[in-house]
Coordinates of C-alpha atoms and ligand atoms in Angstrom, one line a residue:
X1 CA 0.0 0.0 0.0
X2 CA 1.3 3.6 -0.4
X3 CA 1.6 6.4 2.2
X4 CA -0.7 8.7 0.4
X5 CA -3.7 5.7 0.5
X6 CA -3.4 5.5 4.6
X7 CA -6.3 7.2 6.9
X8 CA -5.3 9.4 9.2
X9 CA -5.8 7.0 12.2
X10 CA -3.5 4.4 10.1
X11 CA -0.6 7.0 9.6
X12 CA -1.2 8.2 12.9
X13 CA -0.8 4.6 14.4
X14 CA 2.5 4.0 12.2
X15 CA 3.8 7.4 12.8
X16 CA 3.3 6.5 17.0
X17 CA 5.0 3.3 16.4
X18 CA 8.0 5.0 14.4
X19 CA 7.1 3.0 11.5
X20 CA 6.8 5.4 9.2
X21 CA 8.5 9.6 9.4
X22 CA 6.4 12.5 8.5
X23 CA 8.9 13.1 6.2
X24 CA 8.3 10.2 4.5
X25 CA 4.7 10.6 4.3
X26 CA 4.7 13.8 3.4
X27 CA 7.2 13.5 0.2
X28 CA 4.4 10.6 -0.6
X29 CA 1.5 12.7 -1.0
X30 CA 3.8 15.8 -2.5
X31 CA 4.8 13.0 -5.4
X32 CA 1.0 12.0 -5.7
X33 CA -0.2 15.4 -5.7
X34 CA 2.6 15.6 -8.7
X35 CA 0.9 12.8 -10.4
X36 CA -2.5 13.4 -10.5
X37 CA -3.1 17.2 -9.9
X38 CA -2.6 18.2 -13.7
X39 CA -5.5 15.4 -14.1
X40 CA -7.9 17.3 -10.9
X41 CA -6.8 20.7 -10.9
X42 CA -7.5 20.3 -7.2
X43 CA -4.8 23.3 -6.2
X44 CA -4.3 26.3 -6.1
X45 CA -0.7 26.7 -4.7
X46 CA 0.9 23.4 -3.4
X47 CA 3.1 24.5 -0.5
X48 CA 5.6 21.7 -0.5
X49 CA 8.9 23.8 0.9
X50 CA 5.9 24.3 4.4
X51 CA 4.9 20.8 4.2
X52 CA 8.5 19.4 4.6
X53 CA 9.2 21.9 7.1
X54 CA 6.4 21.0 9.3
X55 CA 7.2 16.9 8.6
X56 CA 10.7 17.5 10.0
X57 CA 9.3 19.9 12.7
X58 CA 6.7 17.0 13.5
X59 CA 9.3 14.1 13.4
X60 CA 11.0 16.1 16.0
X61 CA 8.3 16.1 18.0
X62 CA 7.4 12.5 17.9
X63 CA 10.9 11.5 18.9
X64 CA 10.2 13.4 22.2
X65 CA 6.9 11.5 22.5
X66 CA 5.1 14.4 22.3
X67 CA 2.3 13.5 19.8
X68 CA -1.3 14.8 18.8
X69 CA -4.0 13.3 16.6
X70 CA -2.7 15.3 13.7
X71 CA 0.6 15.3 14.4
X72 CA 2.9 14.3 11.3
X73 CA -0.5 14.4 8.9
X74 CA -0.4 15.8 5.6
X75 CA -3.8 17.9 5.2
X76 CA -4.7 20.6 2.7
X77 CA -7.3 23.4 3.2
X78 CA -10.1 25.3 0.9
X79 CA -8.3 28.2 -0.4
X80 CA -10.3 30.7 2.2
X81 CA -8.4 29.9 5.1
X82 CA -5.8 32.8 6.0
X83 CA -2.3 30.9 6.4
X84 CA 0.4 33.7 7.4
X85 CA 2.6 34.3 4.8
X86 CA 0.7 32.0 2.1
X87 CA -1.2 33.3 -0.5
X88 CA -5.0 32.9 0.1
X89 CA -6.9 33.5 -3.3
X90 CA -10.6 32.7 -2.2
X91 CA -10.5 31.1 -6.2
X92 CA -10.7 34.8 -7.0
X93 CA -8.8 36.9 -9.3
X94 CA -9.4 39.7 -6.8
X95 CA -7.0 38.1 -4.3
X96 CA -4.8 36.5 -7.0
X97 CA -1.6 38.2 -4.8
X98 CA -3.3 38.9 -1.5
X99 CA -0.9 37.1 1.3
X100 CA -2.9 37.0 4.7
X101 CA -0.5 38.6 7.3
X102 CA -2.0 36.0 10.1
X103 CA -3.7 32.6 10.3
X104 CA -7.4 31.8 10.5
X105 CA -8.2 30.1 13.9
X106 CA -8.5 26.6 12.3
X107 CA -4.8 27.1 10.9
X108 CA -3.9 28.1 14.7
X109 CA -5.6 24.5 15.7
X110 CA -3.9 22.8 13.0
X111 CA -0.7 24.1 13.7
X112 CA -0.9 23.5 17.7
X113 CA -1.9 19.9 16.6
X114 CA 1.3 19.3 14.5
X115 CA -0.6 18.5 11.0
X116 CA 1.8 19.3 7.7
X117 CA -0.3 21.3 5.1
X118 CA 0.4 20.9 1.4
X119 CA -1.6 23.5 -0.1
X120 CA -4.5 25.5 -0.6
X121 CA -6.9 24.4 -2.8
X122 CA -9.4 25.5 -5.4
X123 CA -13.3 26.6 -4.7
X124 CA -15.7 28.3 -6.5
X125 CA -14.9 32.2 -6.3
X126 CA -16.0 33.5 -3.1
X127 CA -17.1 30.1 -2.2
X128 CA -20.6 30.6 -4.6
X129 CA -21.1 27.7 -6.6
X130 CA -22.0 23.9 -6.4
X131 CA -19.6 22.7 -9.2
X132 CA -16.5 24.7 -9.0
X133 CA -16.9 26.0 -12.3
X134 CA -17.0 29.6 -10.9
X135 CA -13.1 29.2 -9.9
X136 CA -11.5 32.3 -10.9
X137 CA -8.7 30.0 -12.3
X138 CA -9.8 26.3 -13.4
X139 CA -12.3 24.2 -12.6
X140 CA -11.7 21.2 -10.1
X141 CA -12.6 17.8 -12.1
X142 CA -14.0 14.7 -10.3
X143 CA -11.7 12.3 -9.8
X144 CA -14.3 9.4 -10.4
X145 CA -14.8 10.5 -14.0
X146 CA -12.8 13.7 -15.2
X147 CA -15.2 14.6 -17.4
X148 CA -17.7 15.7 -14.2
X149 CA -17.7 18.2 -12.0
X150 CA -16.4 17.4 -8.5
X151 CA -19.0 19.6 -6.7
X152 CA -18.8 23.0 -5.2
X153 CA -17.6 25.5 -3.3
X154 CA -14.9 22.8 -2.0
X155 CA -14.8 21.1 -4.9
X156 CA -10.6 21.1 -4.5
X157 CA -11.2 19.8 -0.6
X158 CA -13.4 16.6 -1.9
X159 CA -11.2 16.0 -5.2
X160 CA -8.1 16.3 -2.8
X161 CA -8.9 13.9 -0.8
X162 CA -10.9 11.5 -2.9
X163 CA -7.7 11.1 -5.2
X164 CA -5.4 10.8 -2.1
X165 CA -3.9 13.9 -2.7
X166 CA -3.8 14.9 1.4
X167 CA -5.0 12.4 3.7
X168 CA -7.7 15.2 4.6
X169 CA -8.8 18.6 4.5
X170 CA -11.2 21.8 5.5
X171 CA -14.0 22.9 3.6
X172 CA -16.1 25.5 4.4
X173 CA -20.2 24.9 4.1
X174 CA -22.6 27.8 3.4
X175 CA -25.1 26.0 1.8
X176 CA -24.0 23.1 1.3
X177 CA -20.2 23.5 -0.2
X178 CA -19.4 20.3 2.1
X179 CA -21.8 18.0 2.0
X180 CA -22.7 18.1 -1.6
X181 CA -18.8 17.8 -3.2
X182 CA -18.2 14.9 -0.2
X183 CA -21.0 13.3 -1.9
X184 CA -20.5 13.6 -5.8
X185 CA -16.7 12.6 -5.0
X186 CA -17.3 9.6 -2.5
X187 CA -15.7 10.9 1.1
X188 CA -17.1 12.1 4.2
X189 CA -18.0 15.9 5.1
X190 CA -19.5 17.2 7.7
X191 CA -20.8 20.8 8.3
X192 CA -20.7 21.4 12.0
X193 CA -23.9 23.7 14.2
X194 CA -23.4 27.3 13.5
X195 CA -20.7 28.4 16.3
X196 CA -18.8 25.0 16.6
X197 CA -15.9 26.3 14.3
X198 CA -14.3 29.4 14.7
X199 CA -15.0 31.4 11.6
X200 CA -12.3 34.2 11.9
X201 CA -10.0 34.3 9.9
X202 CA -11.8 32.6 7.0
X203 CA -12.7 34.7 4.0
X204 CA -16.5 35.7 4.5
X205 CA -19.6 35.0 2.4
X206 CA -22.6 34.8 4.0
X207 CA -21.5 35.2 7.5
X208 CA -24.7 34.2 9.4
X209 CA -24.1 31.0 7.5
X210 CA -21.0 29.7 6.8
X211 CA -19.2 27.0 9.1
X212 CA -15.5 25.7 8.6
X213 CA -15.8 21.7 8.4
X214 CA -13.9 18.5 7.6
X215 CA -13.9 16.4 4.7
X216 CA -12.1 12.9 5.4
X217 CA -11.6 9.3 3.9
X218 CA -14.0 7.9 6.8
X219 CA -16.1 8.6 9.7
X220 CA -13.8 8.5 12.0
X221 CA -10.5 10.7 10.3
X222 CA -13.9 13.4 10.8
X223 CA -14.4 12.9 14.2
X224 CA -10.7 13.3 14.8
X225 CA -10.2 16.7 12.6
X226 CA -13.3 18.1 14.4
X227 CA -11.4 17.1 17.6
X228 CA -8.6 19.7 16.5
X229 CA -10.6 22.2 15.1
X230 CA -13.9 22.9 17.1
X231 CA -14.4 25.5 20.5
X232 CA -14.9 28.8 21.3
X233 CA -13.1 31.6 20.0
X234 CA -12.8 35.3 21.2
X235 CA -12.2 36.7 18.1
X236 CA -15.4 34.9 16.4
X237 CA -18.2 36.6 18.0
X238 CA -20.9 34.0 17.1
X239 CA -18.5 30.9 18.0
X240 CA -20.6 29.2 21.0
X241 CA -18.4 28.9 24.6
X242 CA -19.6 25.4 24.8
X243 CA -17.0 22.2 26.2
X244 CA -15.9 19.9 22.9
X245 CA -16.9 16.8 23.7
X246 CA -14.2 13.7 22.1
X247 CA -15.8 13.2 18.9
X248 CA -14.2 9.9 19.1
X249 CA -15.7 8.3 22.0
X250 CA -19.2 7.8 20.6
X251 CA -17.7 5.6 17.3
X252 CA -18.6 2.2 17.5
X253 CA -22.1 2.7 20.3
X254 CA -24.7 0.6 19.6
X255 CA -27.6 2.9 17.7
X256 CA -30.4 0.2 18.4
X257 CA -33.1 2.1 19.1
X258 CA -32.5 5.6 17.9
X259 CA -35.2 7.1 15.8
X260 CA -34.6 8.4 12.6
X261 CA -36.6 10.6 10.7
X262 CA -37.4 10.7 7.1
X263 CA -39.0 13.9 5.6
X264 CA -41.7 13.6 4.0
X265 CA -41.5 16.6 1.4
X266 CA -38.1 15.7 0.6
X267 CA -39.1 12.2 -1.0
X268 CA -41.7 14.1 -3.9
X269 CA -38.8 16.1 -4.7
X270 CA -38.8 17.0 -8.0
X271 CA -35.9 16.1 -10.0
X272 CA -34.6 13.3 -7.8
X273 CA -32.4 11.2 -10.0
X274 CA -33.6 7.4 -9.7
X275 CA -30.2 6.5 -8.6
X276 CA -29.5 8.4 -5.8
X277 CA -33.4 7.4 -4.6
X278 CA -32.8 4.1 -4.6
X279 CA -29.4 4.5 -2.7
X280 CA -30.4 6.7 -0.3
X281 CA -33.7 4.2 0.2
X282 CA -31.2 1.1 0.8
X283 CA -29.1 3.4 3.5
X284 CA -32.6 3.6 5.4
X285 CA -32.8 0.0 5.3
X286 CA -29.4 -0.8 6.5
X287 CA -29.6 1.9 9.1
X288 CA -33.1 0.2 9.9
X289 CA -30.9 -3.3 9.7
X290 CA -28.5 -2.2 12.6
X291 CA -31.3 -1.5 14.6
X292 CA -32.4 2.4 14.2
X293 CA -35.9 2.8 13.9
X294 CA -37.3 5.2 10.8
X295 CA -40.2 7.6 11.3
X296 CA -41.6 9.9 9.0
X297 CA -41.3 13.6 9.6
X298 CA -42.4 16.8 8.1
X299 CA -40.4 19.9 6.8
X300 CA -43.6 22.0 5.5
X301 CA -41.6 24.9 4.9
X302 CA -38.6 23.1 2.6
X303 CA -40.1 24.3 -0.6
X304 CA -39.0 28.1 0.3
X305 CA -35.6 27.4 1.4
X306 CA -34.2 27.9 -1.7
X307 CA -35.7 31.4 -2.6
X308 CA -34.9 32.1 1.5
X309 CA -31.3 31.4 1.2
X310 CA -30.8 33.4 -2.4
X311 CA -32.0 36.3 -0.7
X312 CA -29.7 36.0 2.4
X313 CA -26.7 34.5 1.2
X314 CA -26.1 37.4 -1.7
X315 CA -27.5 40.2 0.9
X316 CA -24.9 39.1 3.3
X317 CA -22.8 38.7 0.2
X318 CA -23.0 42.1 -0.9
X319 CA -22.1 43.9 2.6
X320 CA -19.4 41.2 2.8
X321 CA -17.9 41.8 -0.2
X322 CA -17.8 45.7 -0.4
X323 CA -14.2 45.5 1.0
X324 CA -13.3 44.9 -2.2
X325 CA -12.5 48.0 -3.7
X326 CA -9.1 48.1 -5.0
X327 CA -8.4 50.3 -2.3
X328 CA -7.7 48.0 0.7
X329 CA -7.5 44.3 -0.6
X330 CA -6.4 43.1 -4.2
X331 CA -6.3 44.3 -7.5
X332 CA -6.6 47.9 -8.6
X333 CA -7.0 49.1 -11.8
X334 CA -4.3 51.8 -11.8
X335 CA -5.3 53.4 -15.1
X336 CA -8.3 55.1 -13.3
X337 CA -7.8 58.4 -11.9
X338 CA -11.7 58.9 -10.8
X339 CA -12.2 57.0 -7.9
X340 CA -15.7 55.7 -8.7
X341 CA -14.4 54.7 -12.3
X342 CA -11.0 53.4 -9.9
X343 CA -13.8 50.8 -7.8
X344 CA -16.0 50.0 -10.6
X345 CA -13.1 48.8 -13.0
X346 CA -11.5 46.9 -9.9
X347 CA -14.7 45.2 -9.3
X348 CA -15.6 44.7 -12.8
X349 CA -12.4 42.9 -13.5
X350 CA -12.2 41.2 -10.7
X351 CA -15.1 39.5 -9.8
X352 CA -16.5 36.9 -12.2
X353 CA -19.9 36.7 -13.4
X354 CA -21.5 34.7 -10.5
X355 CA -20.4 37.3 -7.4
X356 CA -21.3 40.0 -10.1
X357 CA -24.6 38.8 -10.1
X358 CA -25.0 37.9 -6.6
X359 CA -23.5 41.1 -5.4
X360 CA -26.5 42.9 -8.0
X361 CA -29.1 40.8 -6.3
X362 CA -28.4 41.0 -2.5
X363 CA -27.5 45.1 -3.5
X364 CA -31.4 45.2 -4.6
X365 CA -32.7 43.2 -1.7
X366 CA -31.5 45.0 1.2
X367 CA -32.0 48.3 -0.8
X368 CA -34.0 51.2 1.2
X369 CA -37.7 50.3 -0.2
X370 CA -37.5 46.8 -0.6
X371 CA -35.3 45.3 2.5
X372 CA -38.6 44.4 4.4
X373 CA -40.1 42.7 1.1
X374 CA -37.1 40.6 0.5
X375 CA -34.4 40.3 3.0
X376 CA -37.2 40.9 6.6
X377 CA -39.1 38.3 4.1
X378 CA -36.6 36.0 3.6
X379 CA -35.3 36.0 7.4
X380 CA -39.3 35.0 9.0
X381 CA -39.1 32.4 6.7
X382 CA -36.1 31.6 8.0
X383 CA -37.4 31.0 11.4
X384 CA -40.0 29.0 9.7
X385 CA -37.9 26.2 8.7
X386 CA -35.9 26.4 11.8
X387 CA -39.4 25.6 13.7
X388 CA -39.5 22.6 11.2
X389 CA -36.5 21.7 12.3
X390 CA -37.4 21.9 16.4
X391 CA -40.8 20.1 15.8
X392 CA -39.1 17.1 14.1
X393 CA -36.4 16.6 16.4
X394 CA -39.4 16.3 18.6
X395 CA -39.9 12.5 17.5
X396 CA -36.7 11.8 15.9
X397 CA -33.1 11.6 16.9
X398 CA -31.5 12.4 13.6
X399 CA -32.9 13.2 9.4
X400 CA -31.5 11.4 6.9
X401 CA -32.0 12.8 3.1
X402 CA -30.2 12.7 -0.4
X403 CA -27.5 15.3 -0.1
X404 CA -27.7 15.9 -3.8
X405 CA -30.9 15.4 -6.3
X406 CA -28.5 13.7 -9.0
X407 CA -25.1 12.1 -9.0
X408 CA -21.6 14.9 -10.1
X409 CA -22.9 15.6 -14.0
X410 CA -20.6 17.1 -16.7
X411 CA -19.0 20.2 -16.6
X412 CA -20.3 22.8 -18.5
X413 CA -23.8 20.8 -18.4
X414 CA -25.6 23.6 -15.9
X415 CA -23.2 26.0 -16.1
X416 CA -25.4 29.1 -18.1
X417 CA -28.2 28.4 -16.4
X418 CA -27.5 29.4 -12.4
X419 CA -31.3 29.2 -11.9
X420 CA -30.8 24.9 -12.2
X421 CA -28.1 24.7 -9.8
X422 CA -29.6 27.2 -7.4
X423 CA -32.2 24.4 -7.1
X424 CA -30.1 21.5 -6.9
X425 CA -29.0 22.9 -3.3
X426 CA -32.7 22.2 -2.4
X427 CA -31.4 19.9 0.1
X428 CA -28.9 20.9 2.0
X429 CA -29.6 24.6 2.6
X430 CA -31.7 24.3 5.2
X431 CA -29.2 22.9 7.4
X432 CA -27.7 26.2 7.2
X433 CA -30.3 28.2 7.3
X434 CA -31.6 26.5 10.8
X435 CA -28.0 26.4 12.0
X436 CA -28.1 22.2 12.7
X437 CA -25.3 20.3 11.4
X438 CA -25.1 17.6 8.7
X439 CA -23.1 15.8 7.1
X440 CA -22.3 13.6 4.1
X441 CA -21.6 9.5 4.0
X442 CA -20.5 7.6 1.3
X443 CA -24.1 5.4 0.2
X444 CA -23.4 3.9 -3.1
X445 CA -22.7 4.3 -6.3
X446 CA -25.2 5.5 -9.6
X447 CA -25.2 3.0 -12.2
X448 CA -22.6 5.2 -14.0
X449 CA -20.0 4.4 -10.9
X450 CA -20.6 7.9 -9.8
X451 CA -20.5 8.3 -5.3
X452 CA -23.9 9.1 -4.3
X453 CA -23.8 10.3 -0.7
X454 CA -26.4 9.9 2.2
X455 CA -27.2 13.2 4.3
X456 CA -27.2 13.1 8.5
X457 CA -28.9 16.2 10.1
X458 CA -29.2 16.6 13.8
X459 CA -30.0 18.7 16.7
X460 CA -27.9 22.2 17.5
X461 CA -24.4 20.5 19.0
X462 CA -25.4 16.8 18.1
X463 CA -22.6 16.3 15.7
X464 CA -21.9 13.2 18.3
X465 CA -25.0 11.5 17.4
X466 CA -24.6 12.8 13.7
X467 CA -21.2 10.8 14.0
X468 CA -22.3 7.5 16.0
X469 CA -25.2 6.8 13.4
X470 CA -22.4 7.4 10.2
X471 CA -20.0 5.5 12.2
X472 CA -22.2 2.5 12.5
X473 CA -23.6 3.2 9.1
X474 CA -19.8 2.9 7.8
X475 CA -19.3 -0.6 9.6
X476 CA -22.3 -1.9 7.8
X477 CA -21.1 -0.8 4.6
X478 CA -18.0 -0.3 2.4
X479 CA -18.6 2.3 0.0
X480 CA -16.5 4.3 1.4
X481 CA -13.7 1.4 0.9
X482 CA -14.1 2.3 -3.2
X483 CA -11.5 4.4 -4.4
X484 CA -11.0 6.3 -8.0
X485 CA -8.7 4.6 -10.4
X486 CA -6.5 7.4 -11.5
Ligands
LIG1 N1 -24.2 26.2 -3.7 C1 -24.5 27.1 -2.7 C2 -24.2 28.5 -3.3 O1 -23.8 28.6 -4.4 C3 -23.7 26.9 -1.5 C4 -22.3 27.4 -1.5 C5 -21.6 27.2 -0.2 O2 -22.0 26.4 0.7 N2 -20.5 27.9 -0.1 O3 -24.4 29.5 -2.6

């Protein structure tokens, strides 16, 4: 077997044992990311001079004893993550040169921890997108079939690690940028409760929304990076002061007798592809086989998530991304000598077409005159589906869904017509929008051998439970054993 294939509890157990160096390791998955990445496009920059400095760092640290979960693990991380001194792109042209003079919290954590990071990797611009073909610079291609898209916004965090290229890495989830490239590349992500993750230090979109979350080979390489990365932070002032709990200690319990619920509304779903129906349906009969018990629930207000969330997100969007004026951050186009002209040129030329029209739309919602109509609309409906949310929980210890309607499809098959793919996030917005994590498994495969992954929501600060039932899930199954041939 080669390094780059291991888990992170393998490498971590060899690395313990002095079986294998960090070094080694490391100059494994640097010569796979050589390999493959002209094949994925799954970079941005590859920091390999950092990597090895950290492996021999981390070596030296292991020969003292002195070792962490993460210690000596190469990860990589969605290009929206300030590392000091790296160049952090947010898979826009805007940033092309910006180099983040301190470290996101998360980086802090990984650091502390001991893990080796190889790169930064591509997203859809400003993290807007579900197939990565708004990067600023290339699209990401799935490594099950390069002629699909891998998913978006982390579409380089699930490529990464589906093709071994770090053993795993940090996404971050506004909508679903996860859950839904986890699933169309055949890995685990999971989108932790609102407040879990520190956000600071992350490039912002929709900040009432996005979480920083971990994509992994298994269930349990997740429970481990949400170990490192979760808690209270000062400097995020929505992170929750709330103990982390060892996300490890509840893999392998017995889930005999928890109830999980099955939303009604989301099985007439229009658009469901046949294939990830009947996958998800044979996950709720294993789950039912190892002894959970499956309810029906109801989400009345699903239909309105979508038009809920693409009035927030942009809104939020639009504030957010006003810093962007060739002034403070990024490019400037230096030919202007008006100001006005100055920031309109700037944001004209760098900004692609989706955050143009994002930035247009959440402009004209929050506008004087129509903020009530559309934004104060959008945020009582909000609290609607949150209410769903509360009520089902009532009866049911966790919601299982399809994370996606249909399995990764080929690139440039949606991409003029946003209206399509704003819909395809019918599923996994609402997490968001309610706060609740979830999180992607690995449930089969469409009869193309495209992943199809199985969506686990839970209560606010139940992403033990969320784990336990994947965990068990995972034992019962071996999708997740499948691997790309490359
Ligand atoms: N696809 C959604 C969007 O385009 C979600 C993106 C995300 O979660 N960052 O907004």
């Amino acid at each position: 077997m080669n390094l780059y294939e291991l888990t992170i509890k393998e490498a971590a157990s060899l690395l313990g044992k002095k079986e294998i160096s960090s070094k080694e390791l490391t100059r494994s998955v640097i010569d796979r990311i050589n390999a493959v990445e002209n094949k994925i496009d799954a970079f941005i920059t590859i920091t390999e001079e950092l990597a090895m400095k950290q492996a021999e760092e981390a070596d030296a640290a292991i020969s003292k004893g002195d070792i962490m979960p993460l210690t000596g693990i190469p990860m990589a991380v969605k290009d929206l993550l300030c590392l000091k001194g790296i160049k952090t792109t947010c898979g826009s042209k805007f940033l092309e040169n910006f180099v983040p003079p301190y470290n996101a919290t998360v980086m802090e954590k990984l650091q502390k921890q001991g893990a080796v990071i190889v790169g930064k990797l591509n997203m859809d611009e400003f993290a807007m997108g579900s197939t990565n073909e708004n990067s600023g610079f290339k699209p990401v291609r799935n490594p099950w079939d390069l002629s699909r898209i891998p998913g978006g916004s982390s579409g380089g965090s699930a490529a990464s690690v589906a093709a071994d290229m770090c053993l795993a890495s940090l996404g971050s989830d506004t909508g679903g940028s996860i859950r839904q490239p986890a699933s169309h590349c055949g890995i685990v992500g999971l989108k932790p409760t609102y407040g879990r993750v520190s956000r600071f230090g992350l490039v912002a979109f929709a900040s009432s929304l996005d979480q920083i979350g971990p994509l992994t080979k298994n269930v349990s390489d997740c429970a481990a990076v949400m170990n490192a990365i979760s808690g209270y932070d000062p400097k995020d002032s929505t992170s929750v002061p709330k103990d982390v709990p060892d996300y490890t200690a509840c893999l392998g319990q017995d889930i005999a007798g928890m109830k999980i619920g099955i939303p009604v509304e989301y099985q007439s779903s229009e658009g469901l592809d046949p294939d990830v129906e009947n996958a998800v349906s044979k996950a709720v009969k294993t789950l039912e086989g190892i002894g959970a018990e499956c309810v029906e629930v109801s989400l009345p207000h699903t239909s309105y998530a979508v038009a809920a969330y693409y009035v927030i997100a942009p809104s939020e969007a639009s504030s957010n991304l006003a810093r962007y004026d060739g002034v403070r951050y990024g490019i400037r186009d230096k030919d202007q000598t008006d100001l006005i002209k100055m920031y309109r040129s700037s944001r004209s030329d760098g900004f692609g077409q989706e955050v143009q029209r994002r930035i247009i739309i959440g402009t004209y919602c929050l506008s004087a005159g129509y903020y009530d109509a559309y934004y104060g609309k959008a945020s009582e409906v909000r609290t609607l589906i949150t209410q769903d949310f509360e009520k089902a929980f009532e009866t049911c210890d966790a919601i299982v869904s399809p994370v996606a309607p249909t399995p990764a499809f080929p690139i440039g098959q949606n991409s003029d017509d946003p209206l399509t793919l704003y819909l395809s996030d019918i599923f996994t917005l609402s997490a968001n929008l309610a706060g609740i994590p979830g999180m992607s498994v690995p449930c089969g495969f469409s009869r193309d051998g495209l992943p199809v992954g199985l969506q686990i929501m839970g209560k606010h600060f139940q992403e033990e439970k969320l784990l336990k039932i994947a965990h068990s899930y995972e034992q019962a199954t071996d999708f997740h054993k499948k691997k790309p041939s490359l």
